[in-house]
Coordinates of C-alpha atoms in Angstrom, one line a residue:
X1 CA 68.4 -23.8 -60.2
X2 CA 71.9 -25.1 -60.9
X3 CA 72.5 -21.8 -62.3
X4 CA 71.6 -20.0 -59.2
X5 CA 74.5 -22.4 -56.9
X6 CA 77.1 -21.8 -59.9
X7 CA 76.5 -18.1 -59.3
X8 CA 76.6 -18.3 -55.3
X9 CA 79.7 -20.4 -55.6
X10 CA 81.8 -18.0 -58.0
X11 CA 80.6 -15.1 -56.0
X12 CA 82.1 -17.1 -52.5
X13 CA 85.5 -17.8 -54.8
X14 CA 86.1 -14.1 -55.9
X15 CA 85.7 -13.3 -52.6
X16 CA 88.0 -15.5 -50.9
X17 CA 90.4 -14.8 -53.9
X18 CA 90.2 -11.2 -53.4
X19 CA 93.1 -9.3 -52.7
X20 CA 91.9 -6.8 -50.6
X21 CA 90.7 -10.0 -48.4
X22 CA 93.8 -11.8 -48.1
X23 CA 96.9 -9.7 -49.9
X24 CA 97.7 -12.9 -51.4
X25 CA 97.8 -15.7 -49.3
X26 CA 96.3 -18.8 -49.4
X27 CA 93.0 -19.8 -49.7
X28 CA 92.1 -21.0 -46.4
X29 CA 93.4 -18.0 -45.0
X30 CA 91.4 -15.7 -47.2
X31 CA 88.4 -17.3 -45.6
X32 CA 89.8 -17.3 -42.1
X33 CA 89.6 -13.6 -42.7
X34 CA 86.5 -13.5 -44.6
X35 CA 83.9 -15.3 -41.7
X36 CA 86.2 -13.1 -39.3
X37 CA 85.5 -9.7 -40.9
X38 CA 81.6 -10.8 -41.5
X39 CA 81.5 -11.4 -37.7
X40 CA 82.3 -7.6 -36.8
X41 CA 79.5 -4.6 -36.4
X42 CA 80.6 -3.9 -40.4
X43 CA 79.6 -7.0 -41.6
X44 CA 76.9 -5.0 -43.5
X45 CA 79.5 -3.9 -46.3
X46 CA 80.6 -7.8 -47.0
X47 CA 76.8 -8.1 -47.6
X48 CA 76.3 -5.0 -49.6
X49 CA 79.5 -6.6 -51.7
X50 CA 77.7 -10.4 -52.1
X51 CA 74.6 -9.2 -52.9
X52 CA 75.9 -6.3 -55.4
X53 CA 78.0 -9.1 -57.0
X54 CA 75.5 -11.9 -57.0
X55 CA 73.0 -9.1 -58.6
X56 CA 75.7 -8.1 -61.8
X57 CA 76.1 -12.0 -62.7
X58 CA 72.8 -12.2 -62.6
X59 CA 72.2 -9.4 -65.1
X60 CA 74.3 -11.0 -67.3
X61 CA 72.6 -14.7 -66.9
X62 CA 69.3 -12.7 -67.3
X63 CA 70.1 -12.5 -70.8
X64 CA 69.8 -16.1 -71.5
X65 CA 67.8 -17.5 -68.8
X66 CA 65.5 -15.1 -68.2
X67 CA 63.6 -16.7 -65.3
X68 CA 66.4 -16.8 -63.0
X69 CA 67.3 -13.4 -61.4
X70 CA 63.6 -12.6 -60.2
X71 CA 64.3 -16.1 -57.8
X72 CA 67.4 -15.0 -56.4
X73 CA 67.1 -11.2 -56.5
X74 CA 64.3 -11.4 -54.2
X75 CA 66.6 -14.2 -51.6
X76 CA 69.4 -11.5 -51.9
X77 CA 66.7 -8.3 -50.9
X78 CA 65.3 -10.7 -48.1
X79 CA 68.9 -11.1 -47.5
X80 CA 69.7 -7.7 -46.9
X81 CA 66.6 -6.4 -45.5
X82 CA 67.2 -9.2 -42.8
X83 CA 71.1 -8.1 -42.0
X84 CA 70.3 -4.5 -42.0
X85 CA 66.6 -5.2 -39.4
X86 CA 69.2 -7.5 -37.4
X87 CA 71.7 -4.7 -36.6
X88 CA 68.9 -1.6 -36.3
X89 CA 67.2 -4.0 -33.8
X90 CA 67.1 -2.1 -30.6
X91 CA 67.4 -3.6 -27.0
X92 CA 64.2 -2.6 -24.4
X93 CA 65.1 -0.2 -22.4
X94 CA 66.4 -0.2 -19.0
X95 CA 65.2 2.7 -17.3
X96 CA 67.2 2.1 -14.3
X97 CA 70.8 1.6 -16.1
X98 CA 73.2 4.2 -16.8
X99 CA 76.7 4.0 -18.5
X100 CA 79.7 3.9 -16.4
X101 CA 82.5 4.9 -18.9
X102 CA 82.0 8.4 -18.9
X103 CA 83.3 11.5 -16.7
X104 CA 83.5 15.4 -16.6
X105 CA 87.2 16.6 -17.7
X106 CA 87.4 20.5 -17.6
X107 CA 91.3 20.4 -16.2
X108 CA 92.5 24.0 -17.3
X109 CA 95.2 23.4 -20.1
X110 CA 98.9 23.8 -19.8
X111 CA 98.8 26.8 -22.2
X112 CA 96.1 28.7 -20.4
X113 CA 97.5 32.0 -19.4
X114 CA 96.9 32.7 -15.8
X115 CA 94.0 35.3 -14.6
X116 CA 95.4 38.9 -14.8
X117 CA 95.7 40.8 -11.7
X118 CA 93.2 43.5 -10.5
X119 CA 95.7 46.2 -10.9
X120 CA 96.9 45.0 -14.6
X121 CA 93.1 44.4 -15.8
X122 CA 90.9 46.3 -18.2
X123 CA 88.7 47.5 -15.4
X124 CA 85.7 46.4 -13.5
X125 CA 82.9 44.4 -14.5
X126 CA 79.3 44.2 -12.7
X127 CA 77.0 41.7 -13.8
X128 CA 73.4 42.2 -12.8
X129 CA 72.0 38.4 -13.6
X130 CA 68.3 37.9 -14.6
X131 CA 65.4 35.0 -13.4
X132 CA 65.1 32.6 -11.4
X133 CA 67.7 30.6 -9.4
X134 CA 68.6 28.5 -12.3
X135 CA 68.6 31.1 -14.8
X136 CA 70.9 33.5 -12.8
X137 CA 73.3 30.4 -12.5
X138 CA 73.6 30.6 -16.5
X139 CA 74.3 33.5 -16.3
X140 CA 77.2 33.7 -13.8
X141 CA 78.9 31.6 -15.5
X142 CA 78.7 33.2 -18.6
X143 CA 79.9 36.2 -16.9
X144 CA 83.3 34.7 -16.0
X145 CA 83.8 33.7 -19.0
X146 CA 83.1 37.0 -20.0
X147 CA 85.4 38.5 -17.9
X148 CA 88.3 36.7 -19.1
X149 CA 87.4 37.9 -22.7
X150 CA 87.6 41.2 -21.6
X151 CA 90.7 40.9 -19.2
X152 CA 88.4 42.3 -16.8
X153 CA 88.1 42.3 -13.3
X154 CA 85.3 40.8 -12.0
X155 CA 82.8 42.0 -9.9
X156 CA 80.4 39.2 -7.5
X157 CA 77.5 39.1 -9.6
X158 CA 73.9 40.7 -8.9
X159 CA 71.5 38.3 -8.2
X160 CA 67.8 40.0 -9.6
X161 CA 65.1 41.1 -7.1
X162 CA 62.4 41.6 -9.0
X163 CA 61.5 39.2 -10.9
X164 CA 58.6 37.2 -11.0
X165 CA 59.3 35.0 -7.5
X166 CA 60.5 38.9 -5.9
X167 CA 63.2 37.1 -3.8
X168 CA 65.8 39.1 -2.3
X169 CA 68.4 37.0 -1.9
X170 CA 71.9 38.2 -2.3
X171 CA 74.8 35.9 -4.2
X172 CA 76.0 35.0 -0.4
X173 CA 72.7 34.1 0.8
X174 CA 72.8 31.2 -1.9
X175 CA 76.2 30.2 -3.0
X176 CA 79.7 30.3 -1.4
X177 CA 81.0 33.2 -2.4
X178 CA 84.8 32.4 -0.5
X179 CA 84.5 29.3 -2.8
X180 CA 83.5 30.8 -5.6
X181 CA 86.1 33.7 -5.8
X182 CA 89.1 31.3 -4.8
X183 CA 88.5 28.1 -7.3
X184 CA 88.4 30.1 -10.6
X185 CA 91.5 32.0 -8.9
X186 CA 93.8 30.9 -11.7
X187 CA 91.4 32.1 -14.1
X188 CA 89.9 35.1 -13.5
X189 CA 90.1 37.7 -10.2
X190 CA 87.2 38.1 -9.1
X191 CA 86.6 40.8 -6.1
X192 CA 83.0 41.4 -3.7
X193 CA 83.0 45.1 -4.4
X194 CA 84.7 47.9 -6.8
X195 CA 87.5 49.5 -4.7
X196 CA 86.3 53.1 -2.8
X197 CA 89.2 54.6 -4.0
X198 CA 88.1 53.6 -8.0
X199 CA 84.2 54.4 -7.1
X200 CA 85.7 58.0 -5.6
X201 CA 87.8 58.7 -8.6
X202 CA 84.7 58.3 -11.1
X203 CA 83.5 61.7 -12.7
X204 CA 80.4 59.7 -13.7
X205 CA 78.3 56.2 -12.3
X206 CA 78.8 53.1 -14.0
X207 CA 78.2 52.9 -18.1
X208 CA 75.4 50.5 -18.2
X209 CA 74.4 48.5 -21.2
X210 CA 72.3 45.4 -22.2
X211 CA 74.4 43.3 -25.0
X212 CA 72.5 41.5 -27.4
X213 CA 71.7 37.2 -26.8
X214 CA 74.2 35.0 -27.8
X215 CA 76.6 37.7 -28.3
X216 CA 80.1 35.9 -29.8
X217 CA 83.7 37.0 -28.3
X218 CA 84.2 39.3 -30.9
X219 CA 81.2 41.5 -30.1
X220 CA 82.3 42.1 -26.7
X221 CA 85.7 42.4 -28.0
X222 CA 84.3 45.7 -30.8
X223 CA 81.5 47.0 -28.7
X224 CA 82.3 46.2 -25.0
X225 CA 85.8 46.5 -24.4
X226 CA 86.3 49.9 -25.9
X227 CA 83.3 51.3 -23.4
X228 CA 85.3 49.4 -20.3
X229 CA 88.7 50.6 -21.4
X230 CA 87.2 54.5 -21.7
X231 CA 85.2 54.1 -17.9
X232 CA 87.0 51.5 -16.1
X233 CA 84.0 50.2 -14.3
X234 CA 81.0 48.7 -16.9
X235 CA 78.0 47.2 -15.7
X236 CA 76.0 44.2 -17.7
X237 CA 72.2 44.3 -17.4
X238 CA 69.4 41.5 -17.5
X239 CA 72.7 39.2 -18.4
X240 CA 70.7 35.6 -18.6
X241 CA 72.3 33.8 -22.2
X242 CA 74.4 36.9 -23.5
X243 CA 77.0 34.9 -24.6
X244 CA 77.1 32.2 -27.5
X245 CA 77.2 28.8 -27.6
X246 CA 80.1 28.0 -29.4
X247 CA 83.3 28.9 -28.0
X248 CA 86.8 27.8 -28.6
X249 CA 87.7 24.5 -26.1
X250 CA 89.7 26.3 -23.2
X251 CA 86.5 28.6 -22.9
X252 CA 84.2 25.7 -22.7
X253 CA 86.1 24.3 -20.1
X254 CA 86.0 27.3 -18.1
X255 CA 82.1 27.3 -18.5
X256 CA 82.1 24.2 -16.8
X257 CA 84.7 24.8 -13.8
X258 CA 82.1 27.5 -13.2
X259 CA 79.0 26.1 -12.9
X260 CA 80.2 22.3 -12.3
X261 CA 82.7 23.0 -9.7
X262 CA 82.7 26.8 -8.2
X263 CA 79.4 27.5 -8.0
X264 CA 78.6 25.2 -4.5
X265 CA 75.6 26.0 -2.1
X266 CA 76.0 27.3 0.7
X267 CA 76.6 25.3 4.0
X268 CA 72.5 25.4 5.1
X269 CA 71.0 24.5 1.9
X270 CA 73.4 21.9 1.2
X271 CA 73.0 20.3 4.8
X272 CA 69.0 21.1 4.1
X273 CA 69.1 19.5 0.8
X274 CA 71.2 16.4 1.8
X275 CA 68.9 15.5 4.8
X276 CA 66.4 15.4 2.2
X277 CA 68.2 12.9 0.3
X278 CA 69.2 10.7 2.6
X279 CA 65.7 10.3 4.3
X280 CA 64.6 8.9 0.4
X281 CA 67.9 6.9 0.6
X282 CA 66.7 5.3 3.9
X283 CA 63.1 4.7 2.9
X284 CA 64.1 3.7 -1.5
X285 CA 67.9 1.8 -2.3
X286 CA 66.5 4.0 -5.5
X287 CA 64.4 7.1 -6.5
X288 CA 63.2 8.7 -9.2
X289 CA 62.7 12.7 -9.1
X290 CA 60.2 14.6 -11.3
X291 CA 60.8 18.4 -11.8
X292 CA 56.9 18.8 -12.3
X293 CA 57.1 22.4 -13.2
X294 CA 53.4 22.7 -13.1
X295 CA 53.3 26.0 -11.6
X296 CA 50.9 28.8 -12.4
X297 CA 53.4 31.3 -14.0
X298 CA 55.3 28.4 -16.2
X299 CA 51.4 27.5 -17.4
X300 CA 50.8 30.7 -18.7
X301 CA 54.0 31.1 -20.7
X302 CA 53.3 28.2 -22.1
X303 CA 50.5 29.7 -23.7
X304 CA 48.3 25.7 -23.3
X305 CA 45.4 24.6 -22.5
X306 CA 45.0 22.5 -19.2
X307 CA 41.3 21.6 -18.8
X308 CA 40.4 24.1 -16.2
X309 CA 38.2 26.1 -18.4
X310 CA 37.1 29.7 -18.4
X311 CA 38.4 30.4 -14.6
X312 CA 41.7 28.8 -16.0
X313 CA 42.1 30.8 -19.3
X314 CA 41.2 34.1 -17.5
X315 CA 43.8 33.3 -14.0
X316 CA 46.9 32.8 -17.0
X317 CA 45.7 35.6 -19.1
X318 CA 46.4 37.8 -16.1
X319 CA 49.6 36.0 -15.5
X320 CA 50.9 36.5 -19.2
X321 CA 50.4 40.2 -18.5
X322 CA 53.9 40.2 -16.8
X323 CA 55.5 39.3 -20.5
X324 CA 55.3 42.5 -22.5
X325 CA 56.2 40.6 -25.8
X326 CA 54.8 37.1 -26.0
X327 CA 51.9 36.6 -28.9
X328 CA 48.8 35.3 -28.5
X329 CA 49.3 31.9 -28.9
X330 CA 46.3 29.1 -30.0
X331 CA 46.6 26.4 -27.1
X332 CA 45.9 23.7 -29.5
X333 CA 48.3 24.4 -32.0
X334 CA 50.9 24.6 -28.9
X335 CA 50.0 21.3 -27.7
X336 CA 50.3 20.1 -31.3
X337 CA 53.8 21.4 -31.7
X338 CA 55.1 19.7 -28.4
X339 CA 55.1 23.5 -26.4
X340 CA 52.9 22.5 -23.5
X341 CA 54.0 20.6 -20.1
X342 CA 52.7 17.6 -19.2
X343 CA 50.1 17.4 -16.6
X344 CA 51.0 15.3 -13.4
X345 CA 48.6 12.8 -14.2
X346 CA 50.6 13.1 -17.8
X347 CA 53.8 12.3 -16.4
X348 CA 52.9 9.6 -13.8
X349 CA 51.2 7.3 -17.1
X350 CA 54.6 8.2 -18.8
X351 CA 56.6 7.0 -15.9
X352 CA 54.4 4.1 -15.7
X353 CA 54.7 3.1 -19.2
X354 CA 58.1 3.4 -19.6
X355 CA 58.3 0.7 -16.7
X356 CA 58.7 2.6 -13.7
X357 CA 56.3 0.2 -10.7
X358 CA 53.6 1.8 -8.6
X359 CA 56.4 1.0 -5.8
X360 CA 58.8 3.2 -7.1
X361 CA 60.0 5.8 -4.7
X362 CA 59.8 9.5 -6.6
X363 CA 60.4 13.1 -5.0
X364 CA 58.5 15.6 -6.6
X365 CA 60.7 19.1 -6.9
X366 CA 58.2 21.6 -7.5
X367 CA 56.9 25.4 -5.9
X368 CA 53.3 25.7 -6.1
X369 CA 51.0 23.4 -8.4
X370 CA 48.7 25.0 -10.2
X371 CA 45.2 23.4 -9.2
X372 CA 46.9 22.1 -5.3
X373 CA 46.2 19.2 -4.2
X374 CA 43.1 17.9 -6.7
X375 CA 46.0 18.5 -10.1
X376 CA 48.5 16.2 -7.8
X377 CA 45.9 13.3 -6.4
X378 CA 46.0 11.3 -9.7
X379 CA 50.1 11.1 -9.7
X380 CA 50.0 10.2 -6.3
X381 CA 47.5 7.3 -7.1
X382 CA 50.2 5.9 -9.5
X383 CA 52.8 6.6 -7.2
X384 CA 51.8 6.3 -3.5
X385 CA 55.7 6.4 -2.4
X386 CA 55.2 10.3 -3.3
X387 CA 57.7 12.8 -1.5
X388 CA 58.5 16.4 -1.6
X389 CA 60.8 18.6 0.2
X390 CA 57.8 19.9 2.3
X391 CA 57.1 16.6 3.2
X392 CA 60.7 15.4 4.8
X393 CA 62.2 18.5 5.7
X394 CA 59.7 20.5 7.5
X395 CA 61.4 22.4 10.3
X396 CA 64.9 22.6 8.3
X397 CA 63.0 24.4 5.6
X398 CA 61.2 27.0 7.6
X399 CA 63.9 29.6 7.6
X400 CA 64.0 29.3 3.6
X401 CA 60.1 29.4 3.0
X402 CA 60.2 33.1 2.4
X403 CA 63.3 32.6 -0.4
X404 CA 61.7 30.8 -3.5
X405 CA 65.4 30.8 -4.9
X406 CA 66.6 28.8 -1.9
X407 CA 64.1 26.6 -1.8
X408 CA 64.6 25.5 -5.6
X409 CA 68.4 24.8 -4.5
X410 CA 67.0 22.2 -2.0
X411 CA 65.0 20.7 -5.0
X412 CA 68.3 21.2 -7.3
X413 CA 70.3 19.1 -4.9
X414 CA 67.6 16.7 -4.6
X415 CA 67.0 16.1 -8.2
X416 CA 70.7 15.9 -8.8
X417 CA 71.3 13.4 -6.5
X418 CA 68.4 10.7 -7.9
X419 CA 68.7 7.7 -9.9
X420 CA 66.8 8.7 -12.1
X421 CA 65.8 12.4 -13.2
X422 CA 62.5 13.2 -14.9
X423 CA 62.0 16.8 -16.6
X424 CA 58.5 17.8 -17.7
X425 CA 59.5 21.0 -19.9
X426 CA 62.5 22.0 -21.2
X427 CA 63.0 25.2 -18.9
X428 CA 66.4 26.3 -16.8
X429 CA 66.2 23.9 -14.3
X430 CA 66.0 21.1 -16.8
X431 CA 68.4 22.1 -19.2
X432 CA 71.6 23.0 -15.9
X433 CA 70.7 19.4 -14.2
X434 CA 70.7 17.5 -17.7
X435 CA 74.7 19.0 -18.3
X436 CA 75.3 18.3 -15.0
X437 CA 74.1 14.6 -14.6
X438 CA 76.0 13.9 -18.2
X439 CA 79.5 15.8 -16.6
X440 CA 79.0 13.9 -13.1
X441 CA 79.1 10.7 -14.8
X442 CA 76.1 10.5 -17.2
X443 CA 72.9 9.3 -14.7
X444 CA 70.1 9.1 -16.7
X445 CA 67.5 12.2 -17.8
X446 CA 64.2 11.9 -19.3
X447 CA 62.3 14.1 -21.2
X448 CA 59.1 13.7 -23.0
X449 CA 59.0 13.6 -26.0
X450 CA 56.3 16.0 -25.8
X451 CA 55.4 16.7 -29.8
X452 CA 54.8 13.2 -30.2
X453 CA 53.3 12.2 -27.1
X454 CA 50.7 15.2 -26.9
X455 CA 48.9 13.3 -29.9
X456 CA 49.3 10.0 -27.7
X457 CA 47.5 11.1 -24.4
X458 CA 44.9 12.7 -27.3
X459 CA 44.7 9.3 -28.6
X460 CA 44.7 7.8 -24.7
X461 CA 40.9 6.4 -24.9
X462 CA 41.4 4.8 -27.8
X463 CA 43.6 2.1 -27.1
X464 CA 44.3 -0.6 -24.2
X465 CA 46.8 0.0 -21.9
X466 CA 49.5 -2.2 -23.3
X467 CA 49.2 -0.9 -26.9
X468 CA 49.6 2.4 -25.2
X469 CA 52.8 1.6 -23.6
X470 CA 54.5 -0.1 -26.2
X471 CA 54.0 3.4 -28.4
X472 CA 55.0 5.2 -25.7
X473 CA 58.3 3.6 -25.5
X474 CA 58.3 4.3 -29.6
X475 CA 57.9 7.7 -29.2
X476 CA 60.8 8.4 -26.4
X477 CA 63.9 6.8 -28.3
X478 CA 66.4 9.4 -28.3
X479 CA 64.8 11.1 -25.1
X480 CA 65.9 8.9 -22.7
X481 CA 69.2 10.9 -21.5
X482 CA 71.2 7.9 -23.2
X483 CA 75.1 8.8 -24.4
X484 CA 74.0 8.0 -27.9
X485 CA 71.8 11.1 -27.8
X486 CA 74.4 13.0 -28.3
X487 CA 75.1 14.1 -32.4
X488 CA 76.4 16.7 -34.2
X489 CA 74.1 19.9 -34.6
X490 CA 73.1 23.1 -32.6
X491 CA 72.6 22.5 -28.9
X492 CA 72.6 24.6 -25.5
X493 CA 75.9 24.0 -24.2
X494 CA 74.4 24.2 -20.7
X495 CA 72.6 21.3 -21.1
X496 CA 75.0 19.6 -23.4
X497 CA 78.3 20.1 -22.4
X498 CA 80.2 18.1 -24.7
X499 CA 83.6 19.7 -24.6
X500 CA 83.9 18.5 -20.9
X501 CA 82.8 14.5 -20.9
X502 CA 85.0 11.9 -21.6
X503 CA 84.6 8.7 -22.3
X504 CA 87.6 6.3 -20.5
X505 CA 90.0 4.3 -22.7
X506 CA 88.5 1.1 -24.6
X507 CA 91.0 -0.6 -22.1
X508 CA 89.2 0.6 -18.7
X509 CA 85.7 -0.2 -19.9
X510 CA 87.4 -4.2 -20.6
X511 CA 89.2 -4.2 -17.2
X512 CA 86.5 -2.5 -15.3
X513 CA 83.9 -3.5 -13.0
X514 CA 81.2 -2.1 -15.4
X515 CA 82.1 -4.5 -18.5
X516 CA 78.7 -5.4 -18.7
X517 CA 77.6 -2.2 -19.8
X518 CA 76.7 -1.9 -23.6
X519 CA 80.0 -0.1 -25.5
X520 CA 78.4 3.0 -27.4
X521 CA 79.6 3.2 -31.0
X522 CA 82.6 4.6 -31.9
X523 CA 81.2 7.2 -34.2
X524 CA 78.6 8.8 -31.4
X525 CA 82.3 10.2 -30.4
X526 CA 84.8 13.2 -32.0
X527 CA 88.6 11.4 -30.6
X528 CA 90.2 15.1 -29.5
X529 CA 93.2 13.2 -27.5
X530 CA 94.5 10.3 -27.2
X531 CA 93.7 9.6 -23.3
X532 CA 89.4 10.1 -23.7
X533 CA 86.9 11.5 -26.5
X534 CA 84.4 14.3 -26.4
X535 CA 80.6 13.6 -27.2
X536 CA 79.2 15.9 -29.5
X537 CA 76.7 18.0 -29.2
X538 CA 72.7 17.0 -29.8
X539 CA 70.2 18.6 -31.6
X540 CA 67.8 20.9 -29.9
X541 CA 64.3 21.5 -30.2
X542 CA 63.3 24.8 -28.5
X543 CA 65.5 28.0 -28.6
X544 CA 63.4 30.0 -25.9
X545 CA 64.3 31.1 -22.5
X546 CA 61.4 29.8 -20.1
X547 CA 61.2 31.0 -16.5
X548 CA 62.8 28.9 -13.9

């Protein structure tokens, strides 16, 4: 084997020789540098270098010897295999732990032209918004944005009456409209009603048209301003995701003043909501909350199966009636694909394997359960510290029982306002609070990982408890609501909003009280200024708009 030490010895002297190692200087330097270099996060390349080298000389031993290189090619692969296993290893997580580096930043730029008056402006826009609570809010802000495309005027959006939860709430009875209209000020004028003398003027009503989803700038630049130009007042129908994802920076930002900063509760739900969450503070220094969304009408758009049988198959066959275009759908195959919810017994063994104690506070936000009170017992057997808003604001709530869209604000707040934020579908609600935990300084977000765990929980029976929990773990990397989620790709900008979070200088994480937090790598980030970076945006599994 003398051989073998000649080899590893040249291969240490050509590197310490190397000029890219020490441009020239002396030898001891060189391998100052050397153990230095191997001792950062790239030490994988000096490896790659070593092992390539050691690998050539060998080849051209091999010619001679023979017997040699099958010795220490297979050190130099055990080598390797062991470098690049040491820096893949993964820490357990923490569910509890959250980043403290990162903040929203959606400051209007210095080049962003003010709003245009309402005399100077292309006309009046109505927006007539579509769903639930949550998917109306989508669409409001999308409608600003809108509005400054156009140079429009805009009109206080439409909240929809007839949908599915037939609430009849108006934009004041849920937001603050006085708010509302003088925060985005600066960027668009914004007015409760279309002038009488405009109205009186009109030889016809309001054009009304439906633009297509995801429409880009330039299609209501071709197709919508022209129609507002000729009538001076247009109105936007069923507008719920009407505009794309991918707009140019300053337009992002303005998304996110929107629904981030301008779009506030008004004073009785947030006083409602905040009661809530101070009576969990005062019983829990911590609590988790769980959007179950396990409600009849979100079951049968799912198209699953739950267990319930014929009487279950025929009560959400009657509810799917209400969607003229969804296809049959076989529940197995759904279930299979990751499409269908979890059930609450589901999510409390999820909770519970991912290391969440049976004395763990949680607040469940949810309308009505499908199956009451017999669906719920087996979370609330894992989890006797259960809540809801029922449950610890009673009288407060009674004037907004009749106002499903109210009521979800209280849950909204609540959820927003936990430690720890569980989300059992991928829906509105899930999607708005996921952007805006990562813009209010990145508290963590679960969501199953429901592809892989539906053949899990199929598998439950199989395996002890322990085994069960350590692949349940396995299965939700990269749905844990950690920074490092983020990656380039297609994503809803509402629940990724990556042109507004920033990440604070290297200097203020080092200087900080939060050192102790784990830096994320440098290349999870796209630098767009020298004072923070942008994340960029994640991948993203399902395309559809679910109810609220």
């Amino acid at each position: 084997m003398g051989v073998v030490a000649e080899v590893w010895r040249s291969s240490v002297r050509l590197l310490t020789n190397s000029p890219q190692l020490n441009g020239g200087s002396h030898h001891k330097s060189a391998l100052c540098k050397w153990r230095s270099f191997s001792a950062q996060p790239k030490r994988t390349v000096m490896w790659t270098w070593v092992c390539g080298f050691m690998l050539f000389s060998l080849g051209v031993i091999s010619l001679s010897t023979g017997h040699v290189v099958s010795h220490l090619e297979w050190y130099s692969q055990q080598l390797s295999k062991r470098t690049i296993l040491g820096m893949s290893r993964r820490e357990p997580i923490d569910v509890w732990k959250t980043p403290k580096f990162f903040y929203g930043c959606s400051e209007r730029g210095r080049n962003f032209p003010p709003a245009v008056p309402e005399r100077s402006s292309n006309g009046y826009l109505l927006i007539a918004a579509s769903g639930g609570l949550n998917q109306q809010r989508t669409g409001i802000t999308d409608a600003v944005v809108v509005a400054r495309i156009l140079n429009a005027t805009l009109v206080v959006p439409e909240l929809d009456h007839h949908s599915y939860w037939k609430d009849d709430s108006d934009f004041k009875d849920i937001f603050d409209v006085n708010w509302f209209m003088s925060y985005l000020a600066k960027d668009v004028t914004i007015v409760k009603r279309v002038p009488d003398r405009v109205m009186g003027s009109m030889e016809k009503p309001p054009y009304t048209m439906r633009v297509p989803r995801k429409s880009a700038p330039e299609y209501y630049l071709d197709q919508v301003l022209p129609i507002l130009l000729r009538r001076h007042v247009l109105q936007l129908t069923k507008f719920d995701y009407r505009l794309a994802n991918d707009l140019d920076e300053e337009m992002q930002k303005l998304r996110c003043r929107v629904n981030y900063h301008a779009l506030r509760f008004t004073k009785q739900i947030q006083s409602v909501g905040m009661k809530v969450v101070k009576k969990m503070r005062k019983m829990a220094k911590r609590f988790v909350a769980v959007h179950l969304r396990f409600e009849p009408d979100m079951l049968a758009f799912s198209g699953c199966d739950f267990g319930g049988g014929e009487k279950e198959r025929a009560e959400l066959a009657e509810i799917r009636k209400r969607w003229d275009t969804l296809p049959d759908l076989d529940p197995l195959e759904e279930r299979k694909r990751g499409k269908c919810p979890l059930t609450p017994h589901e999510v409390g063994l999820m909770l519970r394997a991912l290391g969440f104690g049976n004395d763990t506070y949680i607040y469940v936000a949810s309308g009505e359960v499908y199956g009451g009170e017999k669906t719920l017992r087996p979370l609330r057997e894992l989890f006797p510290n259960f809540y809801t808003k029922e449950m610890l604001a009673n009288d407060e709530l009674k004037p907004l029982l009749p106002f499903s869209s109210r009521l979800a604000a209280i849950d909204y707040i609540v959820s927003d306002e936990s430690d720890v934020f569980i989300t059992n579908n991928n829906g509105n609600m899930a999607k708005i609070l996921a952007g805006r935990r990562r813009y209010m300084g990145h508290k963590r977000t679960i969501r199953p990982n429901a592809k892989k765990l539906s053949a899990l929980f199929m598998d439950r029976e199989k395996m002890g408890w322990q085994t069960f929990a350590k692949k349940l773990k396995s299965c939700q990397r990269g749905f844990m609501g950690d920074p490092d989620e983020f990656k380039p790709g297609r994503g809803e900008f509402h629940e990724y909003p990556q042109s507004c979070i920033c990440q604070r200088p290297f200097s203020y994480n080092k200087t900080s009280s939060d050192t102790e937090e784990e830096d994320i790598p440098e290349e999870n980030h796209n630098s767009t200024s020298p004072r923070h970076e942008h994340l960029s945006s994640a991948d993203h599994e399902r395309d559809e708009v679910f109810p609220d």
